[in-house]
CSV table of C-alpha atoms and ligand atoms in Angstrom, one decimal:
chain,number,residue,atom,x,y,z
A,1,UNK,CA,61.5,-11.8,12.7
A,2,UNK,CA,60.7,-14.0,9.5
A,3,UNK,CA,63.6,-14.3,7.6
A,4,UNK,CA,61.5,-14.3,3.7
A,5,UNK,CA,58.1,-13.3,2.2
A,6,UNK,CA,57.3,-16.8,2.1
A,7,UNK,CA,57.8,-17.6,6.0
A,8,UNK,CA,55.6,-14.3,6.5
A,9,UNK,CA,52.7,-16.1,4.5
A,10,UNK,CA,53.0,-19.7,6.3
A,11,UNK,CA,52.5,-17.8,9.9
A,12,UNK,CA,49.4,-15.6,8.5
A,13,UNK,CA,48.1,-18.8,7.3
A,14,UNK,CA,48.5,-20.8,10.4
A,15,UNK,CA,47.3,-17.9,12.2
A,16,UNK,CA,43.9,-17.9,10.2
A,17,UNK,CA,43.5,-21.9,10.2
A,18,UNK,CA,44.0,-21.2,14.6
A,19,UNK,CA,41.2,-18.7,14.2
A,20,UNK,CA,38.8,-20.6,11.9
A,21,UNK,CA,38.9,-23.9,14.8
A,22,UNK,CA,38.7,-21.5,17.3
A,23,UNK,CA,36.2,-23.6,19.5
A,24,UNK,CA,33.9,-20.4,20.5
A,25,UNK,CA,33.7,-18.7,17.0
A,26,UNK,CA,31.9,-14.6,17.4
A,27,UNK,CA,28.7,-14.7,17.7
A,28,UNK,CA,28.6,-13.4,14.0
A,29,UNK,CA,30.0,-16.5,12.7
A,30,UNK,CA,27.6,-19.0,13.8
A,31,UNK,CA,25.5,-20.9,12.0
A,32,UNK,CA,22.3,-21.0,13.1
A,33,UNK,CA,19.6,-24.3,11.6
A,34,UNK,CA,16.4,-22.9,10.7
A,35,UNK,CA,14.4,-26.0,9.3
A,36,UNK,CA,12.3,-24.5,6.2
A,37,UNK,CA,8.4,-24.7,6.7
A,38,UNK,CA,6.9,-26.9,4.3
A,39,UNK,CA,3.1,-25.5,4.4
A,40,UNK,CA,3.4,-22.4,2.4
A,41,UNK,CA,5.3,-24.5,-0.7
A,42,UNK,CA,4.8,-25.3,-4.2
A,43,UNK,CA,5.2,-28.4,-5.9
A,44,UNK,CA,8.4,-27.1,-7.2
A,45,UNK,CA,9.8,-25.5,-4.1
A,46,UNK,CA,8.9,-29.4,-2.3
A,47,UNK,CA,11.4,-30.8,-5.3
A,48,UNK,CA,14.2,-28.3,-3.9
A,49,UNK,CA,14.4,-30.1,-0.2
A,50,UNK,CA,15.0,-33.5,-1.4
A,51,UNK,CA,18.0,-35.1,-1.8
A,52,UNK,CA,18.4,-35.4,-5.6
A,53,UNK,CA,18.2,-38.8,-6.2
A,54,UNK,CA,14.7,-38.9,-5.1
A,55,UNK,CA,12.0,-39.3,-7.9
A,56,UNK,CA,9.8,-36.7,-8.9
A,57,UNK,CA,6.5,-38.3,-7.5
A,58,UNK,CA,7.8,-38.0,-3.7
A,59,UNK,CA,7.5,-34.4,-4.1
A,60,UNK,CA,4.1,-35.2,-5.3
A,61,UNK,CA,3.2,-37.3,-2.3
A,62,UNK,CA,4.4,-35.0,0.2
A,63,UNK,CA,2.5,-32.4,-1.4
A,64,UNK,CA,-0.3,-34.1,-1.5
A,65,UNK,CA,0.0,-35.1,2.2
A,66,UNK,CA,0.2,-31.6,3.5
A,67,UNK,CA,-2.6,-30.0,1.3
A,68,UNK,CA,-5.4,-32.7,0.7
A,69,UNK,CA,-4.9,-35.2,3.7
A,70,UNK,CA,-3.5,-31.9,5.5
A,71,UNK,CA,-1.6,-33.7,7.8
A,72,UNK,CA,-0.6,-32.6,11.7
A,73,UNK,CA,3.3,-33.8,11.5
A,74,UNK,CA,5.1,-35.1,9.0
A,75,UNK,CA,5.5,-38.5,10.9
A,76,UNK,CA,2.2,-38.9,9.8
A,77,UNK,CA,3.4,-39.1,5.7
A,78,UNK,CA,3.3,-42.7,5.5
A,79,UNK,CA,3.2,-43.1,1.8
A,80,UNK,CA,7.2,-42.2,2.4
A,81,UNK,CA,10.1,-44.8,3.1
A,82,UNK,CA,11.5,-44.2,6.5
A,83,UNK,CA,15.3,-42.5,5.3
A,84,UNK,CA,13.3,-39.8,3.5
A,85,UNK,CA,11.1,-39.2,6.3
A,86,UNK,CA,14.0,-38.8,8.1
A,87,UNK,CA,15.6,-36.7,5.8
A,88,UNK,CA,12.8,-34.4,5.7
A,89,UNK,CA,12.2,-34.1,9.7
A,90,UNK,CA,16.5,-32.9,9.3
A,91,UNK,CA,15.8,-30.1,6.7
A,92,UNK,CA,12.0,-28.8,7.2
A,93,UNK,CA,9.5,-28.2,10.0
A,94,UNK,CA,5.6,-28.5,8.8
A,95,UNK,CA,5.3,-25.2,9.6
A,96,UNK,CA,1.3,-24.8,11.0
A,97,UNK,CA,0.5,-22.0,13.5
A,98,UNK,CA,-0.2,-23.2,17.0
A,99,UNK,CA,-3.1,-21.9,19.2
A,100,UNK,CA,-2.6,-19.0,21.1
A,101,UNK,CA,-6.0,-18.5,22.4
A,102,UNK,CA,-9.5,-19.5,21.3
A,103,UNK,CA,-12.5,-17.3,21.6
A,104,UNK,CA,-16.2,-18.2,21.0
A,105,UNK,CA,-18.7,-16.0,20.6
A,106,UNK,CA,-23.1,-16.4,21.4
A,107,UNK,CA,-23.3,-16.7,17.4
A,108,UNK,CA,-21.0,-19.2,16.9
A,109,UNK,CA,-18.3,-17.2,15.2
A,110,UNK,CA,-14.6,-18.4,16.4
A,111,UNK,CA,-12.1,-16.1,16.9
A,112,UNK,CA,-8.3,-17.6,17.3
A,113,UNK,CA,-5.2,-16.4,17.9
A,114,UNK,CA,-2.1,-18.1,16.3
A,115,UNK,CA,1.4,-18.3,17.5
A,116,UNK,CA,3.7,-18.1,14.2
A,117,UNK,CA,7.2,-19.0,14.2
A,118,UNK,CA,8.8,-15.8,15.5
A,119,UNK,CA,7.0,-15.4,18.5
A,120,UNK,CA,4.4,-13.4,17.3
A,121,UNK,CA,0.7,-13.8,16.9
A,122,UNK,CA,-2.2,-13.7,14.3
A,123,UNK,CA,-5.8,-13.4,14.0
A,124,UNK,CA,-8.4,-15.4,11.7
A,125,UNK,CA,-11.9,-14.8,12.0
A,126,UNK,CA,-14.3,-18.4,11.2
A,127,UNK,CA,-18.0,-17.4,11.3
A,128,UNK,CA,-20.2,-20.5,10.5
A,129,UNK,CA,-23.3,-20.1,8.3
A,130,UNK,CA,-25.7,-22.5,6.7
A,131,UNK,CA,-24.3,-24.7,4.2
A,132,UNK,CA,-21.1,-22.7,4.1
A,133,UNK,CA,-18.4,-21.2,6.3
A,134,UNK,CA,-16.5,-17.5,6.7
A,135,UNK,CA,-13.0,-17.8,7.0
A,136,UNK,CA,-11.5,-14.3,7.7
A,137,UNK,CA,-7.5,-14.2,7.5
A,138,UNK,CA,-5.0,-12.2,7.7
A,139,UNK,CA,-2.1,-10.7,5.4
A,140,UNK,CA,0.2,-8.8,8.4
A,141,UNK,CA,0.8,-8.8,11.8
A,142,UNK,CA,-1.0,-5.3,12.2
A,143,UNK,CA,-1.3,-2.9,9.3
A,144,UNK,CA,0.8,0.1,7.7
A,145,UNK,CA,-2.4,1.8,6.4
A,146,UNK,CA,-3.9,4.1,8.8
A,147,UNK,CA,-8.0,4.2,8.8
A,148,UNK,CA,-9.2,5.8,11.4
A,149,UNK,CA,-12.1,4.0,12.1
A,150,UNK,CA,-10.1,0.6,12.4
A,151,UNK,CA,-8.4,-1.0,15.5
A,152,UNK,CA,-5.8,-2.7,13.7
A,153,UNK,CA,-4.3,0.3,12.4
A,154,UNK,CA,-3.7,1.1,16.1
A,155,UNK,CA,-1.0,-1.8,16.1
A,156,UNK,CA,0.9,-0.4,13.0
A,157,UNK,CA,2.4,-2.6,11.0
A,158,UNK,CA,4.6,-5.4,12.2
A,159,UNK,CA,5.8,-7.6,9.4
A,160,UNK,CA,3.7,-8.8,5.9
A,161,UNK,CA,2.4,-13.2,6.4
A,162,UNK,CA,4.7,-15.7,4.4
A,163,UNK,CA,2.4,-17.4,1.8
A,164,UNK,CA,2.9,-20.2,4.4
A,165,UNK,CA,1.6,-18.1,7.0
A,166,UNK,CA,-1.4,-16.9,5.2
A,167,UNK,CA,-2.2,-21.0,4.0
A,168,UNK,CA,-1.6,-21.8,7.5
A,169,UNK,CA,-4.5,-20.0,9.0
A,170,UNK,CA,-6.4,-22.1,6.5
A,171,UNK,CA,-5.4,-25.4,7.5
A,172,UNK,CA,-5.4,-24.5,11.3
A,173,UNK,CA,-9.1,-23.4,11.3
A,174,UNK,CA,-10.2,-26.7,8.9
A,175,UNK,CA,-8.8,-28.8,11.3
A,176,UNK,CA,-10.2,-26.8,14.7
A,177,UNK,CA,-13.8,-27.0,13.0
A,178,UNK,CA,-13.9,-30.3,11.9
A,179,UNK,CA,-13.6,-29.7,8.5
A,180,UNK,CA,-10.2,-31.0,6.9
A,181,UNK,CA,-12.0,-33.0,4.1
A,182,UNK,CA,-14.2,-30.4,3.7
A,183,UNK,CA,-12.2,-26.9,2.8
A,184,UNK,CA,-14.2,-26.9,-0.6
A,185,UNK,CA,-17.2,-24.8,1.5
A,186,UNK,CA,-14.9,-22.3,2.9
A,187,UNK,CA,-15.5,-18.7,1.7
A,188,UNK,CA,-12.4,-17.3,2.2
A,189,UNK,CA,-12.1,-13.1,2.9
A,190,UNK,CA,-8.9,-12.0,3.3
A,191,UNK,CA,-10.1,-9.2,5.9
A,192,UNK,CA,-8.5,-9.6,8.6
A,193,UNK,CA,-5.8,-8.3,9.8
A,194,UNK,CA,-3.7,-6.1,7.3
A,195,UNK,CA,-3.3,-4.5,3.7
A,196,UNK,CA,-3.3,-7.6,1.3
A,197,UNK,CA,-2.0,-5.7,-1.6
A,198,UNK,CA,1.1,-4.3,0.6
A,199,UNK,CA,2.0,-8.5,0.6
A,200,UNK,CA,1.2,-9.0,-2.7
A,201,UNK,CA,3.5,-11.8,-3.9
A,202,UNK,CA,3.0,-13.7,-0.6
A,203,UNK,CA,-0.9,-13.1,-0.8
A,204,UNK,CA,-0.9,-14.3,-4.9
A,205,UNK,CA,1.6,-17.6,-3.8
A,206,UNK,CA,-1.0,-18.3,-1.3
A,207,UNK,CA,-3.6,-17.9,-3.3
A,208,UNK,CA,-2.5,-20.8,-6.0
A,209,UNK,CA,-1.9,-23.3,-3.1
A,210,UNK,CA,-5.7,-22.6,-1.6
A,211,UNK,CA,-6.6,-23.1,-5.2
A,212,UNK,CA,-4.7,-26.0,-6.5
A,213,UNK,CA,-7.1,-29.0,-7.3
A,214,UNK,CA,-4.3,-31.5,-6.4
A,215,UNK,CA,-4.2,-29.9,-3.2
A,216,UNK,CA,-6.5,-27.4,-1.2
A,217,UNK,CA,-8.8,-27.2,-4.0
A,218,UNK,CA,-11.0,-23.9,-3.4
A,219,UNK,CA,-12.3,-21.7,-6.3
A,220,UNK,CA,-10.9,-18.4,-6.9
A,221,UNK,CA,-14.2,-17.7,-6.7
A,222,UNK,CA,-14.5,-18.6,-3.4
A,223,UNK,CA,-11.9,-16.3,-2.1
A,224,UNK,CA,-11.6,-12.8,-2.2
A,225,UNK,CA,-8.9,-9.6,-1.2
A,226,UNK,CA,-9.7,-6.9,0.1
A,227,UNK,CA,-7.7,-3.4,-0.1
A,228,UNK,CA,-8.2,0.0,1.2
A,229,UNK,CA,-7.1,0.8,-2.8
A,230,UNK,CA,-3.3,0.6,-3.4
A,231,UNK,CA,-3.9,1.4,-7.0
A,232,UNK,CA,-0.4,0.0,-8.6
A,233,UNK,CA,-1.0,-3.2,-6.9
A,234,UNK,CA,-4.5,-3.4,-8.2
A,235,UNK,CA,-2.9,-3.1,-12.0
A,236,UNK,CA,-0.4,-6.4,-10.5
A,237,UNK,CA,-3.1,-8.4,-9.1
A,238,UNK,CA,-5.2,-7.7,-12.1
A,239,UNK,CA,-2.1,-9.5,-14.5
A,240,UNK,CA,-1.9,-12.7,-12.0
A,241,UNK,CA,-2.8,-16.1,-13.7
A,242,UNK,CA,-4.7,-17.2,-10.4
A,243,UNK,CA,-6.2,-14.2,-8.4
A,244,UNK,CA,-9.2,-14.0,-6.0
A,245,UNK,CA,-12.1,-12.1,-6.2
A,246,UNK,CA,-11.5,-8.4,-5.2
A,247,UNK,CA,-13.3,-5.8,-2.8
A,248,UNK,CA,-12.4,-1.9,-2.6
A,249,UNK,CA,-13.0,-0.3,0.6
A,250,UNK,CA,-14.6,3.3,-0.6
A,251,UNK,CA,-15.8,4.5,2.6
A,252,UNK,CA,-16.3,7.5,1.4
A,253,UNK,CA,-18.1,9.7,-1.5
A,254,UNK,CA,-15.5,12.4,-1.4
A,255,UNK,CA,-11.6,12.7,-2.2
A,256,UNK,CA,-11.9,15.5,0.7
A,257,UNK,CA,-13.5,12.8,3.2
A,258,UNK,CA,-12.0,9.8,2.0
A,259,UNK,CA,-8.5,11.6,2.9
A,260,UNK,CA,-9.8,12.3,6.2
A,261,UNK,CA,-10.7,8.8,7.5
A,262,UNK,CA,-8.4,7.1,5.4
A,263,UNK,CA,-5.2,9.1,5.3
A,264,UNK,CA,-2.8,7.0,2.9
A,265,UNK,CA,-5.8,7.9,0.0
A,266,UNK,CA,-3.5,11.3,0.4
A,267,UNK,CA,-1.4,9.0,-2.0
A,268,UNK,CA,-3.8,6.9,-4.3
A,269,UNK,CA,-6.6,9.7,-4.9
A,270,UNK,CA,-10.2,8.6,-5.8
A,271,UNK,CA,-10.4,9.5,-9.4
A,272,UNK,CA,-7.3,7.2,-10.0
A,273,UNK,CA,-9.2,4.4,-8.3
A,274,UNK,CA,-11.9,4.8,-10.1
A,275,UNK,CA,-9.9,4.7,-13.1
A,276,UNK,CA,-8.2,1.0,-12.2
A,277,UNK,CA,-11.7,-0.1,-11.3
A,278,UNK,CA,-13.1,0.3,-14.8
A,279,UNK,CA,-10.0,-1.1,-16.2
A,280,UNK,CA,-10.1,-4.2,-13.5
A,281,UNK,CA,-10.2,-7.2,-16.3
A,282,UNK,CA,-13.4,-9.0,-14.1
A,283,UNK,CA,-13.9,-12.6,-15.3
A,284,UNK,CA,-17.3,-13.4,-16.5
A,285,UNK,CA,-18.8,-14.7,-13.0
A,286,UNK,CA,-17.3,-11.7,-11.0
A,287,UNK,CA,-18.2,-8.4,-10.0
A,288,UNK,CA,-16.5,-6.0,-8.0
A,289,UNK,CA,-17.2,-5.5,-4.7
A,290,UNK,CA,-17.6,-2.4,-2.7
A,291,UNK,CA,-17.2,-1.7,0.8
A,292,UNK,CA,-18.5,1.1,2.8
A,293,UNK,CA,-17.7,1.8,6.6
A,294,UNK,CA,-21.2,3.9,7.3
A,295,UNK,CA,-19.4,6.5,10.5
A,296,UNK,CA,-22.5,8.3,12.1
A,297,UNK,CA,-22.9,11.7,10.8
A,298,UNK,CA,-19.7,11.6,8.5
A,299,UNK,CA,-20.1,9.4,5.5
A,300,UNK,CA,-23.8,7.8,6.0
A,301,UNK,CA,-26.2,10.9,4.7
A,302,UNK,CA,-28.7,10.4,1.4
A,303,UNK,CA,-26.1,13.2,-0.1
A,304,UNK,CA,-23.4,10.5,0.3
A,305,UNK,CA,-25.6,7.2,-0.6
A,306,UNK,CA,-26.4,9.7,-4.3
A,307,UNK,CA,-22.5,10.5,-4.5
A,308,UNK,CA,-21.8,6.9,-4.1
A,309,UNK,CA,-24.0,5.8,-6.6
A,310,UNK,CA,-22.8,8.3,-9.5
A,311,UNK,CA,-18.9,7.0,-8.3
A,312,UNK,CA,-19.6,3.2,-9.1
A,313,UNK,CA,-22.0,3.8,-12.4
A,314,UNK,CA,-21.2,1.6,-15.2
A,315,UNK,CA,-19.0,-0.5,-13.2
A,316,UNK,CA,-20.0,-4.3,-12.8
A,317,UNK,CA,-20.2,-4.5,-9.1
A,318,UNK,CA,-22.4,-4.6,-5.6
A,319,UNK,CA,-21.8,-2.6,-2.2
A,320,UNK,CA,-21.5,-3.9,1.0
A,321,UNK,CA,-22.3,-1.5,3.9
A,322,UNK,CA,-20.7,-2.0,6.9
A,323,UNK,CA,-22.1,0.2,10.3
A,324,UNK,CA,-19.1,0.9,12.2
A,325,UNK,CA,-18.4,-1.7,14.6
A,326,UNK,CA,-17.1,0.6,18.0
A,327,UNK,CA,-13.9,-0.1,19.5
A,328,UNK,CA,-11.7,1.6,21.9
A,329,UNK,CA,-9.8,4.4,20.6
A,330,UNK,CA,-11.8,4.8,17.9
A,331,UNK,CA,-13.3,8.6,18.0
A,332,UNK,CA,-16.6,7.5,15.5
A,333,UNK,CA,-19.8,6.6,16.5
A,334,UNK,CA,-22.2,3.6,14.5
A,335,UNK,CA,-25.0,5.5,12.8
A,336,UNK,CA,-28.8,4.2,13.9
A,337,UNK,CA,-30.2,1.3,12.2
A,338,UNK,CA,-32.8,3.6,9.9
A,339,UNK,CA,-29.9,5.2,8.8
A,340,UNK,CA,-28.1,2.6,7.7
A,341,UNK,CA,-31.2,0.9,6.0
A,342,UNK,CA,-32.1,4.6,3.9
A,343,UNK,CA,-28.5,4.8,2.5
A,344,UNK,CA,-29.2,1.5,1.6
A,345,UNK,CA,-32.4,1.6,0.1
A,346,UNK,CA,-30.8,4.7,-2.2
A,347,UNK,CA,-28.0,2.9,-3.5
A,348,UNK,CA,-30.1,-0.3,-4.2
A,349,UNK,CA,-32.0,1.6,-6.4
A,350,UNK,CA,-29.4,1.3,-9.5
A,351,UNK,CA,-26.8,-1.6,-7.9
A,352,UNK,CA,-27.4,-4.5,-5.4
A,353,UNK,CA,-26.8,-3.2,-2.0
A,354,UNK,CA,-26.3,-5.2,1.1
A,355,UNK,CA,-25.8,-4.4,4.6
A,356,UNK,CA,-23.2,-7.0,6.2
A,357,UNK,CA,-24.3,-8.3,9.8
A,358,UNK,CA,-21.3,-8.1,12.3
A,359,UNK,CA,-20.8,-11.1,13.4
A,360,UNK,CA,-18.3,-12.0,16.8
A,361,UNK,CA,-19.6,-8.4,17.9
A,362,UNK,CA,-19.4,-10.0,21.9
A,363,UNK,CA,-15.7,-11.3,21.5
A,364,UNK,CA,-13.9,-8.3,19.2
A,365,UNK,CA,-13.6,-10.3,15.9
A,366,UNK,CA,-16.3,-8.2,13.6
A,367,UNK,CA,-14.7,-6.2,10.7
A,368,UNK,CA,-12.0,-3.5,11.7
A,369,UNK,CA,-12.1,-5.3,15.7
A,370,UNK,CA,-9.1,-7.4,15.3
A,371,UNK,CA,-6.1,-6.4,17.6
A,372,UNK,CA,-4.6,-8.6,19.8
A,373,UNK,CA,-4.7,-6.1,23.0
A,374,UNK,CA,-8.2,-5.5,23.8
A,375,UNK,CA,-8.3,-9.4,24.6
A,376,UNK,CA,-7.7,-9.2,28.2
A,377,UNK,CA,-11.0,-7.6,28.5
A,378,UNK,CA,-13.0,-10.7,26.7
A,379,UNK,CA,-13.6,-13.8,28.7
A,380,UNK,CA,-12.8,-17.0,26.8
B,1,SAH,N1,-7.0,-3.8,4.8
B,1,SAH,C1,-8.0,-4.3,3.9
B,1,SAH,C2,-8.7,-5.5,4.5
B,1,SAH,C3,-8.9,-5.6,5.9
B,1,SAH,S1,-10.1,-4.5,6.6
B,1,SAH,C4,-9.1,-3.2,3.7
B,1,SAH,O1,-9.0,-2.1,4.3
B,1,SAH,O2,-9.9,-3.3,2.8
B,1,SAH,C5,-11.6,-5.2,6.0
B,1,SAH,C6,-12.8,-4.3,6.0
B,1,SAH,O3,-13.2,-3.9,7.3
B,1,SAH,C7,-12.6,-3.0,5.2
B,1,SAH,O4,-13.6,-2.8,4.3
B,1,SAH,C8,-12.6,-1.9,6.2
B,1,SAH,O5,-13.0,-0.7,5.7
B,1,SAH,C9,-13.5,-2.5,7.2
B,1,SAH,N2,-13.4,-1.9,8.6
B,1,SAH,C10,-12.3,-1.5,9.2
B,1,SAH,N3,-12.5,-1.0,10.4
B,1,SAH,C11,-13.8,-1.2,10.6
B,1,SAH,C12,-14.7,-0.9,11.7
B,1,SAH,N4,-14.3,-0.4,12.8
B,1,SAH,N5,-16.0,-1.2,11.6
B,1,SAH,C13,-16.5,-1.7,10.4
B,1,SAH,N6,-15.7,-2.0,9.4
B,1,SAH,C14,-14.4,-1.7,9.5
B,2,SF4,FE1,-5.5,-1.6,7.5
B,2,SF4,FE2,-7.8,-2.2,6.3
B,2,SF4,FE3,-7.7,-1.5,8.9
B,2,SF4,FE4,-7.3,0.3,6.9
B,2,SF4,S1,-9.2,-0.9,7.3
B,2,SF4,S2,-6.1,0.1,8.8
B,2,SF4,S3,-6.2,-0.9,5.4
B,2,SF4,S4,-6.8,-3.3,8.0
């Protein structure tokens, strides 16, 4: 059929050119446009998405937009000349969670759910308090660690928060409450939904944007993660240039109970926690913080509050009791008030010791509540 070599190659070619304008390509070939969110970038990743003629200081100004005037859309970045604008609103997408649902509660805490990108949705906690707000975010979309005490472990884990994700939930609730100019009084508790050391490069990116002062501008101080004690990842954090604060939730006295209520400590065993603890580098305005889950008749006796006590001596921190807050499919019980206030009053004898008030109780958003499910039963 073809006469040389060479004839054989000009047909394969014209045969692959037909293919390539084929006007419905497979669905493997096609190129699908997903505009890059900006909120959740650095300086330097802002740089990337201009064209690169552009001088360095338009970065800059769309940086600032997003982060200190924290703008809704990027029409709104007026300091820009119009082509750029329109370059931008070509490549990029703001990127800011949308509201899903709002809940209030008698106390004033807010609950909200967020729409992200994909279709799925997000939880951050804002309890308002005198002089200073609560903001409770998440790292994941459900959690991979599984406490049994906690309704979002129910969910298991669906994906880890971009950085932009995590910053998002920051911006949203500034904005719902009236306080864009005023993100500075935020306390920030990365509690909600998830293990933040399972996300740990998004969580740390995260953190520098909260903590820029060109931009968010809020103190490390002001923010803190909280883990169920992925040792390695404590050694990582502890090595970060910006970190927040950290808490440990102990939640136990024993290796033998702590395995029980929180299985993955099967992997990370108490002594070894301990160990990373007293090696944590704190910096001199920070101590660590302790959490304990008090489960009635399981971890709350005097025997525990004494075992807790010789666990955490010599180490630079406080403890924060928690009394189980109930939820459905959870098999504990909260222990009685007196109870609470006795393991207390043992541990406060050689380290501050504070019982943390639930707060949302009414609308599912206190510690270990959050899962998107038990909603239907709550009236907005
Ligand atoms: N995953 C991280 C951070 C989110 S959980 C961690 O476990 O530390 C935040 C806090 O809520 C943890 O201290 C956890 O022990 C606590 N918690 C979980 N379920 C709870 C519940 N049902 N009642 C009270 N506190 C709970
Ligand atoms: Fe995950 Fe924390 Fe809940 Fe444990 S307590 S399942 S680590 S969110």
């Amino acid at each position: 059929m073809f006469e040389s070599f060479g004839q054989l190659l000009i047909a394969l070619l014209i045969a692959l050119m037909e293919e390539s304008h084929s006007p419905t390509p497979p669905p493997h070939a096609k190129i699908i446009f997903m505009p890059q969110p900006i909120v959740g970038m650095e300086l330097s990743d802002m740089r990337q998405i201009l064209p690169p003629d552009q001088p360095a200081y338009r970065a800059q100004q769309i940086y600032r937009a997003v982060y200190q005037q924290k703008v809704a859309d990027l029409v709104e970045i007026t300091t820009l000349p119009a082509p750029i604008r329109e370059h931008l609103a070509s490549e990029a997408e703001l990127g800011l969670p949308t509201l899903a649902q709002r809940y209030l509660s008698t106390d004033g805490t807010r609950r909200y759910l967020l729409n992200l990108a994909d279709g799925r949705t997000v939880e951050t906690v804002l309890m308002p308090m005198d002089g200073r707000d609560t903001l409770c975010i998440s790292s994941q979309v459900g959690c991979p660690v599984n406490c049994q005490f906690c309704m979002t472990a129910l969910l298991g884990l669906e994906r880890s928060l971009t950085a932009g994700e995590i910053v998002g939930q920051v911006l949203y609730a500034a904005r719902d409450a009236g306080l864009l100019a005023d993100t500075k009084r935020f306390n920030i508790v990365m509690m909600g939904m998830g293990e933040p050391l399972l996300n740990l490069p998004n969580v740390l990116k995260a953190t520098r944007i909260l903590c820029d002062q060109k931009g968010i501008n809020i103190a490390e101080r002001r923010i803190t993660v909280s883990t169920s004690g992925i040792i390695p990842k404590i050694y990582e954090l502890a090595e970060a240039e910006v970190r927040p604060k950290l808490a440990i939730s102990l939640n136990a006295s024993t290796e033998e109970m702590r395995q029980e209520i929180m299985p993955i400590t099967r992997k990370y065993h108490l002594k070894d926690l301990m160990e990373a603890c007293r090696a944590y580098p704190l910096r001199n305005w920070e101590t660590l913080m302790f959490e304990y889950v008090l489960l009635k008749g399981v971890n709350d006796t005097d025997d525990d509050a004494r075992r807790v006590v010789k666990l955490l001596a010599n180490i630079n921190c406080k403890v924060n009791l928690i009394a189980l807050n109930p939820g459905p499919g959870i098999a504990y019980e909260t222990p009685d008030p007196e109870r609470v206030l006795a393991f207390q009053e043992i541990v406060m004898r050689s380290m501050p010791c504070f019982i943390r008030r639930p707060r949302g109780l009414d609308i599912f958003a206190a510690c270990g509540q959050l899962k998107r499910n038990n909603l239907e039963t709550i009236t907005a």
